[in-house]
PDB file of C-alpha atoms and ligand atoms in Angstrom:
ATOM      1  CA  MET E   1      55.556   5.402 -28.586  1.00 35.00           C
ATOM      2  CA  SER E   2      54.411   3.629 -31.623  1.00 39.00           C
ATOM      3  CA  PRO E   3      52.825   5.826 -34.368  1.00 35.00           C
ATOM      4  CA  HIS E   4      49.381   4.307 -33.835  1.00 41.00           C
ATOM      5  CA  HIS E   5      49.445   5.415 -30.192  1.00 42.00           C
ATOM      6  CA  THR E   6      48.793   8.932 -31.332  1.00 38.00           C
ATOM      7  CA  ALA E   7      45.845  10.169 -33.276  1.00 36.00           C
ATOM      8  CA  ALA E   8      44.153   6.794 -33.751  1.00 37.00           C
ATOM      9  CA  ALA E   9      43.193   6.350 -30.173  1.00 41.00           C
ATOM     10  CA  ALA E  10      41.959   9.816 -29.713  1.00 40.00           C
ATOM     11  CA  GLY E  11      40.901  10.762 -33.182  1.00 41.00           C
ATOM     12  CA  ALA E  12      42.258  14.105 -32.103  1.00 39.00           C
ATOM     13  CA  GLY E  13      44.870  15.020 -34.654  1.00 40.00           C
ATOM     14  CA  ASP E  14      48.612  15.189 -34.157  1.00 46.00           C
ATOM     15  CA  ALA E  15      50.095  15.223 -30.683  1.00 51.00           C
ATOM     16  CA  PRO E  16      51.088  18.679 -29.568  1.00 55.00           C
ATOM     17  CA  ASP E  17      54.846  19.098 -29.066  1.00 57.00           C
ATOM     18  CA  GLY E  18      56.028  17.455 -25.883  1.00 64.00           C
ATOM     19  CA  ALA E  19      52.762  15.570 -25.276  1.00 69.00           C
ATOM     20  CA  ASP E  20      54.667  12.327 -25.350  1.00 79.00           C
ATOM     21  CA  ALA E  21      57.296  13.387 -22.771  1.00 91.00           C
ATOM     22  CA  PRO E  22      56.836  11.617 -19.474  1.00 95.00           C
ATOM     23  CA  ILE E  23      55.478  14.015 -16.770  1.00 95.00           C
ATOM     24  CA  LEU E  24      56.892  11.843 -13.961  1.00 95.00           C
ATOM     25  CA  PRO E  25      59.386   8.990 -13.580  1.00 92.00           C
ATOM     26  CA  ALA E  26      57.474   5.758 -14.295  1.00 87.00           C
ATOM     27  CA  GLY E  27      57.574   4.589 -10.691  1.00 91.00           C
ATOM     28  CA  GLN E  28      55.757   7.775  -9.516  1.00 95.00           C
ATOM     29  CA  MET E  29      52.833   7.537 -11.942  1.00 97.00           C
ATOM     30  CA  PRO E  30      49.525   5.955 -10.717  1.00 98.00           C
ATOM     31  CA  ARG E  31      49.225   2.412 -12.056  1.00 98.00           C
ATOM     32  CA  HIS E  32      45.484   2.738 -12.131  1.00 98.00           C
ATOM     33  CA  ILE E  33      43.295   5.839 -12.377  1.00 98.00           C
ATOM     34  CA  ALA E  34      39.574   5.749 -11.649  1.00 98.00           C
ATOM     35  CA  ILE E  35      37.368   8.694 -12.720  1.00 98.00           C
ATOM     36  CA  VAL E  36      33.899   9.940 -11.937  1.00 98.00           C
ATOM     37  CA  MET E  37      33.163  11.966 -15.104  1.00 98.00           C
ATOM     38  CA  ASP E  38      30.837  14.561 -13.586  1.00 98.00           C
ATOM     39  CA  GLY E  39      29.565  17.800 -14.979  1.00 98.00           C
ATOM     40  CA  ASN E  40      28.290  16.964 -18.450  1.00 97.00           C
ATOM     41  CA  GLY E  41      24.805  18.349 -17.695  1.00 96.00           C
ATOM     42  CA  ARG E  42      26.063  21.642 -16.341  1.00 98.00           C
ATOM     43  CA  TRP E  43      28.462  22.040 -19.216  1.00 98.00           C
ATOM     44  CA  ALA E  44      25.512  21.758 -21.623  1.00 98.00           C
ATOM     45  CA  ALA E  45      23.207  23.919 -19.447  1.00 98.00           C
ATOM     46  CA  GLY E  46      25.872  26.658 -19.546  1.00 98.00           C
ATOM     47  CA  ARG E  47      25.571  26.713 -23.356  1.00 98.00           C
ATOM     48  CA  GLY E  48      21.785  26.585 -23.406  1.00 98.00           C
ATOM     49  CA  ARG E  49      21.876  23.050 -24.773  1.00 97.00           C
ATOM     50  CA  PRO E  50      20.166  19.764 -23.661  1.00 94.00           C
ATOM     51  CA  ARG E  51      21.994  17.478 -21.211  1.00 94.00           C
ATOM     52  CA  SER E  52      22.531  14.910 -23.989  1.00 92.00           C
ATOM     53  CA  ALA E  53      24.808  17.446 -25.713  1.00 95.00           C
ATOM     54  CA  GLY E  54      26.968  17.441 -22.619  1.00 97.00           C
ATOM     55  CA  HIS E  55      27.301  13.696 -22.696  1.00 94.00           C
ATOM     56  CA  ARG E  56      28.223  13.822 -26.377  1.00 95.00           C
ATOM     57  CA  ALA E  57      30.895  16.531 -25.577  1.00 97.00           C
ATOM     58  CA  GLY E  58      32.112  14.310 -22.790  1.00 97.00           C
ATOM     59  CA  GLN E  59      33.272  11.691 -25.324  1.00 96.00           C
ATOM     60  CA  LYS E  60      36.085  13.974 -26.351  1.00 96.00           C
ATOM     61  CA  ALA E  61      37.308  14.051 -22.744  1.00 98.00           C
ATOM     62  CA  VAL E  62      37.111  10.238 -22.661  1.00 97.00           C
ATOM     63  CA  ARG E  63      39.398  10.092 -25.651  1.00 97.00           C
ATOM     64  CA  ALA E  64      41.749  12.586 -24.020  1.00 98.00           C
ATOM     65  CA  ALA E  65      41.937  10.437 -20.850  1.00 98.00           C
ATOM     66  CA  ILE E  66      42.611   7.301 -22.838  1.00 98.00           C
ATOM     67  CA  GLU E  67      45.314   9.032 -24.910  1.00 98.00           C
ATOM     68  CA  PHE E  68      46.894  10.488 -21.710  1.00 98.00           C
ATOM     69  CA  CYS E  69      47.144   7.077 -20.113  1.00 98.00           C
ATOM     70  CA  LEU E  70      48.664   5.513 -23.227  1.00 97.00           C
ATOM     71  CA  ARG E  71      51.244   8.282 -23.570  1.00 97.00           C
ATOM     72  CA  GLN E  72      52.186   8.302 -19.946  1.00 97.00           C
ATOM     73  CA  GLY E  73      52.245   4.556 -19.501  1.00 96.00           C
ATOM     74  CA  VAL E  74      49.357   4.300 -16.992  1.00 97.00           C
ATOM     75  CA  PRO E  75      48.347   0.668 -17.408  1.00 98.00           C
ATOM     76  CA  ALA E  76      44.714   0.831 -16.147  1.00 98.00           C
ATOM     77  CA  LEU E  77      41.971   3.367 -16.423  1.00 98.00           C
ATOM     78  CA  THR E  78      38.425   2.875 -15.003  1.00 98.00           C
ATOM     79  CA  LEU E  79      35.646   5.247 -15.994  1.00 98.00           C
ATOM     80  CA  PHE E  80      32.216   5.575 -14.331  1.00 97.00           C
ATOM     81  CA  ALA E  81      29.997   5.976 -17.332  1.00 96.00           C
ATOM     82  CA  PHE E  82      26.579   4.976 -15.948  1.00 95.00           C
ATOM     83  CA  SER E  83      25.681   4.166 -12.368  1.00 95.00           C
ATOM     84  CA  SER E  84      23.072   1.739 -11.107  1.00 95.00           C
ATOM     85  CA  GLU E  85      21.253   4.864  -9.872  1.00 95.00           C
ATOM     86  CA  ASN E  86      21.430   6.631 -13.295  1.00 95.00           C
ATOM     87  CA  TRP E  87      18.589   4.354 -14.506  1.00 97.00           C
ATOM     88  CA  ARG E  88      16.253   6.680 -12.562  1.00 96.00           C
ATOM     89  CA  ARG E  89      17.136   9.718 -14.661  1.00 94.00           C
ATOM     90  CA  PRO E  90      14.492  11.033 -17.037  1.00 94.00           C
ATOM     91  CA  GLU E  91      13.665   8.424 -19.698  1.00 94.00           C
ATOM     92  CA  GLY E  92      14.842  10.685 -22.582  1.00 93.00           C
ATOM     93  CA  GLU E  93      18.286  11.161 -20.987  1.00 92.00           C
ATOM     94  CA  VAL E  94      18.738   7.422 -20.360  1.00 94.00           C
ATOM     95  CA  ARG E  95      17.691   6.627 -23.946  1.00 93.00           C
ATOM     96  CA  ALA E  96      20.185   9.266 -25.308  1.00 92.00           C
ATOM     97  CA  LEU E  97      22.945   7.811 -23.210  1.00 93.00           C
ATOM     98  CA  MET E  98      22.250   4.253 -24.433  1.00 93.00           C
ATOM     99  CA  GLU E  99      22.302   5.502 -27.990  1.00 93.00           C
ATOM    100  CA  LEU E 100      25.507   7.286 -27.408  1.00 94.00           C
ATOM    101  CA  PHE E 101      27.127   4.150 -25.855  1.00 94.00           C
ATOM    102  CA  LEU E 102      25.928   2.047 -28.797  1.00 93.00           C
ATOM    103  CA  ARG E 103      27.275   4.503 -31.374  1.00 93.00           C
ATOM    104  CA  ALA E 104      30.544   4.965 -29.438  1.00 93.00           C
ATOM    105  CA  LEU E 105      31.016   1.162 -29.435  1.00 93.00           C
ATOM    106  CA  ASP E 106      30.374   0.900 -33.133  1.00 91.00           C
ATOM    107  CA  ARG E 107      32.728   3.816 -33.941  1.00 94.00           C
ATOM    108  CA  GLU E 108      35.572   3.395 -31.443  1.00 95.00           C
ATOM    109  CA  VAL E 109      36.232  -0.297 -30.773  1.00 96.00           C
ATOM    110  CA  ARG E 110      38.342  -0.864 -33.865  1.00 96.00           C
ATOM    111  CA  ASN E 111      40.604   2.110 -32.915  1.00 96.00           C
ATOM    112  CA  LEU E 112      40.886   0.985 -29.351  1.00 97.00           C
ATOM    113  CA  HIS E 113      41.858  -2.557 -30.528  1.00 98.00           C
ATOM    114  CA  LYS E 114      44.419  -1.066 -33.018  1.00 97.00           C
ATOM    115  CA  ASN E 115      45.980   0.802 -30.131  1.00 97.00           C
ATOM    116  CA  GLY E 116      46.380  -2.317 -27.948  1.00 98.00           C
ATOM    117  CA  ILE E 117      43.669  -1.400 -25.525  1.00 98.00           C
ATOM    118  CA  ARG E 118      41.803  -4.072 -23.646  1.00 98.00           C
ATOM    119  CA  VAL E 119      38.243  -2.887 -23.067  1.00 97.00           C
ATOM    120  CA  ARG E 120      36.036  -4.309 -20.315  1.00 97.00           C
ATOM    121  CA  PHE E 121      32.686  -3.411 -18.924  1.00 96.00           C
ATOM    122  CA  ILE E 122      31.960  -3.791 -15.309  1.00 97.00           C
ATOM    123  CA  GLY E 123      28.525  -3.666 -13.709  1.00 97.00           C
ATOM    124  CA  ASP E 124      25.193  -5.403 -14.038  1.00 96.00           C
ATOM    125  CA  LEU E 125      25.280  -5.962 -17.861  1.00 95.00           C
ATOM    126  CA  ASP E 126      22.055  -7.990 -17.744  1.00 94.00           C
ATOM    127  CA  ALA E 127      20.283  -4.676 -17.164  1.00 95.00           C
ATOM    128  CA  PHE E 128      20.997  -3.632 -20.841  1.00 95.00           C
ATOM    129  CA  GLN E 129      19.036  -4.589 -23.812  1.00 94.00           C
ATOM    130  CA  ALA E 130      20.497  -7.253 -26.063  1.00 95.00           C
ATOM    131  CA  PRO E 131      22.022  -5.152 -28.857  1.00 93.00           C
ATOM    132  CA  LEU E 132      24.113  -3.046 -26.442  1.00 93.00           C
ATOM    133  CA  ARG E 133      25.019  -6.012 -24.247  1.00 95.00           C
ATOM    134  CA  GLU E 134      26.109  -8.082 -27.284  1.00 96.00           C
ATOM    135  CA  ARG E 135      28.257  -5.140 -28.576  1.00 95.00           C
ATOM    136  CA  MET E 136      29.909  -4.902 -25.152  1.00 95.00           C
ATOM    137  CA  GLU E 137      30.603  -8.590 -25.118  1.00 97.00           C
ATOM    138  CA  ARG E 138      31.990  -8.516 -28.644  1.00 96.00           C
ATOM    139  CA  ALA E 139      34.275  -5.602 -27.773  1.00 96.00           C
ATOM    140  CA  GLN E 140      35.610  -7.436 -24.708  1.00 97.00           C
ATOM    141  CA  ALA E 141      36.275 -10.566 -26.704  1.00 97.00           C
ATOM    142  CA  LEU E 142      37.965  -8.731 -29.537  1.00 97.00           C
ATOM    143  CA  THR E 143      40.312  -6.855 -27.256  1.00 98.00           C
ATOM    144  CA  ALA E 144      40.858  -9.477 -24.544  1.00 98.00           C
ATOM    145  CA  GLY E 145      44.486 -10.091 -25.481  1.00 98.00           C
ATOM    146  CA  ASN E 146      45.611  -6.459 -25.597  1.00 98.00           C
ATOM    147  CA  GLN E 147      48.121  -5.104 -23.186  1.00 97.00           C
ATOM    148  CA  ALA E 148      48.865  -1.410 -23.731  1.00 97.00           C
ATOM    149  CA  LEU E 149      46.092  -0.223 -21.454  1.00 98.00           C
ATOM    150  CA  THR E 150      43.178  -1.838 -19.728  1.00 98.00           C
ATOM    151  CA  LEU E 151      40.155   0.405 -20.043  1.00 98.00           C
ATOM    152  CA  ASN E 152      37.269  -0.552 -17.663  1.00 97.00           C
ATOM    153  CA  VAL E 153      33.963   1.083 -18.353  1.00 96.00           C
ATOM    154  CA  ALA E 154      31.633   0.899 -15.382  1.00 97.00           C
ATOM    155  CA  VAL E 155      28.030   0.752 -16.634  1.00 96.00           C
ATOM    156  CA  SER E 156      24.969  -0.018 -14.586  1.00 95.00           C
ATOM    157  CA  TYR E 157      27.662  -0.201 -11.865  1.00 97.00           C
ATOM    158  CA  GLY E 158      27.523   0.415  -8.118  1.00 97.00           C
ATOM    159  CA  GLY E 159      30.115  -0.208  -5.543  1.00 98.00           C
ATOM    160  CA  ARG E 160      27.461  -1.808  -3.300  1.00 98.00           C
ATOM    161  CA  TRP E 161      26.328  -3.983  -6.202  1.00 98.00           C
ATOM    162  CA  ASP E 162      29.953  -5.133  -6.635  1.00 98.00           C
ATOM    163  CA  ILE E 163      30.304  -6.144  -2.959  1.00 98.00           C
ATOM    164  CA  VAL E 164      26.893  -7.875  -2.946  1.00 98.00           C
ATOM    165  CA  GLN E 165      27.669  -9.916  -6.086  1.00 98.00           C
ATOM    166  CA  ALA E 166      30.948 -11.017  -4.467  1.00 98.00           C
ATOM    167  CA  CYS E 167      29.015 -12.052  -1.345  1.00 98.00           C
ATOM    168  CA  ARG E 168      26.563 -13.900  -3.442  1.00 98.00           C
ATOM    169  CA  ALA E 169      29.273 -15.832  -5.333  1.00 98.00           C
ATOM    170  CA  LEU E 170      30.927 -16.863  -2.026  1.00 98.00           C
ATOM    171  CA  ALA E 171      27.578 -17.793  -0.398  1.00 98.00           C
ATOM    172  CA  ARG E 172      26.823 -20.025  -3.390  1.00 98.00           C
ATOM    173  CA  GLN E 173      30.143 -21.877  -2.994  1.00 98.00           C
ATOM    174  CA  ALA E 174      29.492 -22.272   0.714  1.00 97.00           C
ATOM    175  CA  ARG E 175      26.010 -23.656   0.031  1.00 97.00           C
ATOM    176  CA  ASP E 176      27.457 -26.155  -2.386  1.00 97.00           C
ATOM    177  CA  ARG E 177      30.018 -27.209   0.144  1.00 94.00           C
ATOM    178  CA  ASP E 178      32.887 -25.916  -2.020  1.00 96.00           C
ATOM    179  CA  LEU E 179      33.943 -23.367   0.544  1.00 96.00           C
ATOM    180  CA  ASP E 180      34.451 -23.344   4.293  1.00 97.00           C
ATOM    181  CA  PRO E 181      33.117 -19.904   5.375  1.00 96.00           C
ATOM    182  CA  GLU E 182      36.150 -19.725   7.826  1.00 97.00           C
ATOM    183  CA  ARG E 183      38.448 -19.489   4.852  1.00 97.00           C
ATOM    184  CA  ILE E 184      36.880 -16.222   3.681  1.00 97.00           C
ATOM    185  CA  ASP E 185      39.397 -13.456   4.205  1.00 98.00           C
ATOM    186  CA  GLU E 186      40.083 -10.096   2.485  1.00 98.00           C
ATOM    187  CA  ALA E 187      42.236 -11.659  -0.280  1.00 98.00           C
ATOM    188  CA  LEU E 188      39.542 -14.246  -1.112  1.00 98.00           C
ATOM    189  CA  PHE E 189      36.774 -11.653  -1.005  1.00 98.00           C
ATOM    190  CA  ASP E 190      38.826  -9.365  -3.241  1.00 98.00           C
ATOM    191  CA  ARG E 191      39.147 -12.104  -5.928  1.00 98.00           C
ATOM    192  CA  HIS E 192      35.362 -12.118  -6.201  1.00 98.00           C
ATOM    193  CA  THR E 193      35.014  -8.371  -6.791  1.00 98.00           C
ATOM    194  CA  THR E 194      35.364  -6.749 -10.137  1.00 98.00           C
ATOM    195  CA  LEU E 195      38.873  -5.617 -11.263  1.00 98.00           C
ATOM    196  CA  SER E 196      40.506  -8.131  -8.967  1.00 98.00           C
ATOM    197  CA  ASP E 197      43.129  -8.878 -11.641  1.00 97.00           C
ATOM    198  CA  LEU E 198      44.353  -5.304 -11.594  1.00 98.00           C
ATOM    199  CA  PRO E 199      46.224  -3.253  -8.983  1.00 97.00           C
ATOM    200  CA  PRO E 200      43.563  -1.238  -7.083  1.00 98.00           C
ATOM    201  CA  PRO E 201      43.163   2.435  -8.205  1.00 98.00           C
ATOM    202  CA  ASP E 202      45.949   4.631  -6.900  1.00 97.00           C
ATOM    203  CA  LEU E 203      44.257   7.786  -7.928  1.00 98.00           C
ATOM    204  CA  PHE E 204      40.580   8.620  -7.871  1.00 98.00           C
ATOM    205  CA  ILE E 205      39.553  11.715  -9.874  1.00 98.00           C
ATOM    206  CA  ARG E 206      36.171  13.407  -9.694  1.00 98.00           C
ATOM    207  CA  THR E 207      35.451  16.332 -11.975  1.00 98.00           C
ATOM    208  CA  GLY E 208      32.540  18.766 -11.682  1.00 98.00           C
ATOM    209  CA  GLY E 209      33.193  20.156  -8.189  1.00 98.00           C
ATOM    210  CA  ASP E 210      31.416  17.726  -5.887  1.00 98.00           C
ATOM    211  CA  GLN E 211      33.601  15.816  -3.448  1.00 98.00           C
ATOM    212  CA  ARG E 212      32.115  12.424  -2.948  1.00 98.00           C
ATOM    213  CA  ILE E 213      32.569   8.854  -4.164  1.00 97.00           C
ATOM    214  CA  SER E 214      28.871   8.251  -5.240  1.00 97.00           C
ATOM    215  CA  ASN E 215      28.905   4.454  -4.896  1.00 97.00           C
ATOM    216  CA  PHE E 216      31.818   4.016  -7.269  1.00 98.00           C
ATOM    217  CA  LEU E 217      34.464   1.348  -6.471  1.00 98.00           C
ATOM    218  CA  LEU E 218      33.798   1.230  -2.727  1.00 98.00           C
ATOM    219  CA  TRP E 219      35.937  -1.830  -1.974  1.00 98.00           C
ATOM    220  CA  GLN E 220      38.713  -1.042  -4.430  1.00 98.00           C
ATOM    221  CA  LEU E 221      39.253   2.591  -3.362  1.00 98.00           C
ATOM    222  CA  ALA E 222      40.255   1.782   0.141  1.00 97.00           C
ATOM    223  CA  TYR E 223      43.708   3.338  -0.199  1.00 96.00           C
ATOM    224  CA  ALA E 224      43.264   5.485  -3.328  1.00 98.00           C
ATOM    225  CA  GLU E 225      44.352   9.122  -3.281  1.00 98.00           C
ATOM    226  CA  LEU E 226      41.277  11.313  -3.903  1.00 98.00           C
ATOM    227  CA  TRP E 227      41.559  14.292  -6.247  1.00 98.00           C
ATOM    228  CA  PHE E 228      38.720  16.691  -6.944  1.00 98.00           C
ATOM    229  CA  THR E 229      38.511  19.481  -9.481  1.00 98.00           C
ATOM    230  CA  PRO E 230      35.743  21.967 -10.373  1.00 98.00           C
ATOM    231  CA  VAL E 231      36.515  21.469 -14.074  1.00 98.00           C
ATOM    232  CA  LEU E 232      33.462  19.956 -15.839  1.00 98.00           C
ATOM    233  CA  TRP E 233      34.120  16.672 -17.538  1.00 98.00           C
ATOM    234  CA  PRO E 234      33.870  17.862 -21.178  1.00 98.00           C
ATOM    235  CA  ASP E 235      36.586  20.421 -20.454  1.00 98.00           C
ATOM    236  CA  VAL E 236      39.001  17.866 -19.150  1.00 98.00           C
ATOM    237  CA  ASP E 237      42.250  17.524 -21.111  1.00 98.00           C
ATOM    238  CA  ALA E 238      45.803  16.371 -20.661  1.00 97.00           C
ATOM    239  CA  ALA E 239      46.705  19.459 -18.665  1.00 97.00           C
ATOM    240  CA  VAL E 240      44.052  18.638 -15.985  1.00 98.00           C
ATOM    241  CA  LEU E 241      45.148  14.997 -15.821  1.00 98.00           C
ATOM    242  CA  THR E 242      48.778  16.117 -15.585  1.00 98.00           C
ATOM    243  CA  ARG E 243      47.926  18.310 -12.596  1.00 98.00           C
ATOM    244  CA  ALA E 244      46.116  15.388 -10.927  1.00 98.00           C
ATOM    245  CA  CYS E 245      49.115  13.040 -11.378  1.00 98.00           C
ATOM    246  CA  LEU E 246      51.634  15.618 -10.201  1.00 98.00           C
ATOM    247  CA  GLU E 247      49.664  16.266  -7.003  1.00 98.00           C
ATOM    248  CA  PHE E 248      49.278  12.490  -6.613  1.00 98.00           C
ATOM    249  CA  ALA E 249      53.016  11.960  -6.793  1.00 97.00           C
ATOM    250  CA  ALA E 250      53.600  14.709  -4.201  1.00 96.00           C
ATOM    251  CA  ARG E 251      51.478  13.032  -1.612  1.00 96.00           C
ATOM    252  CA  GLU E 252      52.884  10.690   1.019  1.00 93.00           C
ATOM    253  CA  ARG E 253      50.958   7.352   0.975  1.00 91.00           C
ATOM    254  CA  ARG E 254      51.368   5.621   4.276  1.00 91.00           C
ATOM    255  CA  PHE E 255      48.905   2.745   4.105  1.00 93.00           C
ATOM    256  CA  GLY E 256      48.456   2.923   7.869  1.00 92.00           C
ATOM    257  CA  LEU E 257      52.150   3.092   8.631  1.00 94.00           C
ATOM    258  CA  THR E 258      54.178   6.024   9.893  1.00 96.00           C
ATOM    259  CA  SER E 259      56.087   8.571   7.796  1.00 94.00           C
ATOM    260  CA  GLU E 260      59.400   7.167   9.066  1.00 94.00           C
ATOM    261  CA  GLN E 261      58.365   3.649   7.901  1.00 95.00           C
ATOM    262  CA  VAL E 262      57.368   4.634   4.392  1.00 94.00           C
ATOM    263  CA  ARG E 263      60.111   7.205   3.570  1.00 88.00           C
ATOM    264  CA  PRO E 264      62.819   5.795   1.360  1.00 77.00           C
TER     265      PRO E 264
HETATM  266  C1  FPP C 301      27.753  12.628 -15.305  1.00 85.90           C
HETATM  267  O1  FPP C 301      27.493  14.035 -15.543  1.00 85.90           O
HETATM  268  C2  FPP C 301      28.008  11.912 -16.470  1.00 85.90           C
HETATM  269  C3  FPP C 301      27.317  10.807 -16.862  1.00 85.90           C
HETATM  270  C4  FPP C 301      26.195  10.206 -16.121  1.00 85.90           C
HETATM  271  C5  FPP C 301      27.587  10.081 -18.183  1.00 85.90           C
HETATM  272  C6  FPP C 301      29.014   9.932 -18.564  1.00 85.90           C
HETATM  273  C7  FPP C 301      29.019   9.585 -20.035  1.00 85.90           C
HETATM  274  C8  FPP C 301      29.998  10.068 -20.890  1.00 85.90           C
HETATM  275  C9  FPP C 301      31.103  10.967 -20.489  1.00 85.90           C
HETATM  276  C10 FPP C 301      29.802   9.757 -22.319  1.00 85.90           C
HETATM  277  C11 FPP C 301      30.890   9.013 -22.960  1.00 85.90           C
HETATM  278  C12 FPP C 301      31.282   7.792 -22.234  1.00 85.90           C
HETATM  279  C13 FPP C 301      31.705   6.634 -22.910  1.00 85.90           C
HETATM  280  C14 FPP C 301      32.358   5.597 -22.085  1.00 85.90           C
HETATM  281  C15 FPP C 301      31.511   6.409 -24.331  1.00 85.90           C
HETATM  282  P1  FPP C 301      26.143  14.646 -15.084  1.00 85.90           P
HETATM  283  O2  FPP C 301      25.115  14.308 -16.214  1.00 85.90           O
HETATM  284  O3  FPP C 301      25.752  14.114 -13.800  1.00 85.90           O
HETATM  285  O4  FPP C 301      26.473  16.185 -15.076  1.00 85.90           O
HETATM  286  P2  FPP C 301      25.856  17.257 -14.050  1.00 85.90           P
HETATM  287  O5  FPP C 301      26.383  16.817 -12.686  1.00 85.90           O
HETATM  288  O6  FPP C 301      26.398  18.479 -14.534  1.00 85.90           O
HETATM  289  O7  FPP C 301      24.347  17.181 -14.158  1.00 85.90           O
END
């Protein structure tokens, strides 16, 4: 690992001994991890603090997850930061989250870039005000050529939105006579969804104790392994992510086949 893969990405000080050691052979690690970062509000409530304090604390866990993927060679990480439904939260909480995203972008993008991380935002970016949208676009442009890790941040995102926007794009092509509807198959549809240039998530993690997908990557999660933990997002660290990956590697993924067919 190059020196700048350590503290710079995480801003978290020196790596503890052994943190760089692979936890699994490369072929057994997920190639793409998707995370619903739940539990910030409860983490804050447990400390008698406002929900926004939980979201701020959640940033440390975001850094830990990025650093974990870099160290362990996971090439893609997708984080659910703000759902299309989150707009309906109390106005003050939405405002605090927007400010937090804005500040996080200003503060972190240079570090992410230095560490070879490609940052992308998926979701209905038009829903954001210009200053935030422009910063997201700038971060994407700056880091577009990086290859150490692709970090997708889902904002104003919904799995149904993703499917509908793919339908709309295909319908437009059909209307303009550029596409015969009979040619629409899973592969073509997939190419119009977000993240189509990446392997689909192998491992879906949800923290905070609830066991549901909550309109995250509905199309892309078709064959993901689902892993749930009661740990609240701000308390997530490399040890929790290690547990998730070890359990992932111990599962038999059959993709509709039989055990005999998939066993080496
Ligand atoms: C869900 O917890 C979390 C969110 C809606 C926001 C996630 C945002 C962060 C972790 C901040 C940092 C992110 C980036 C990408 C800079 P919740 O509020 O639903 O918690 P609860 O279930 O305990 O109420």
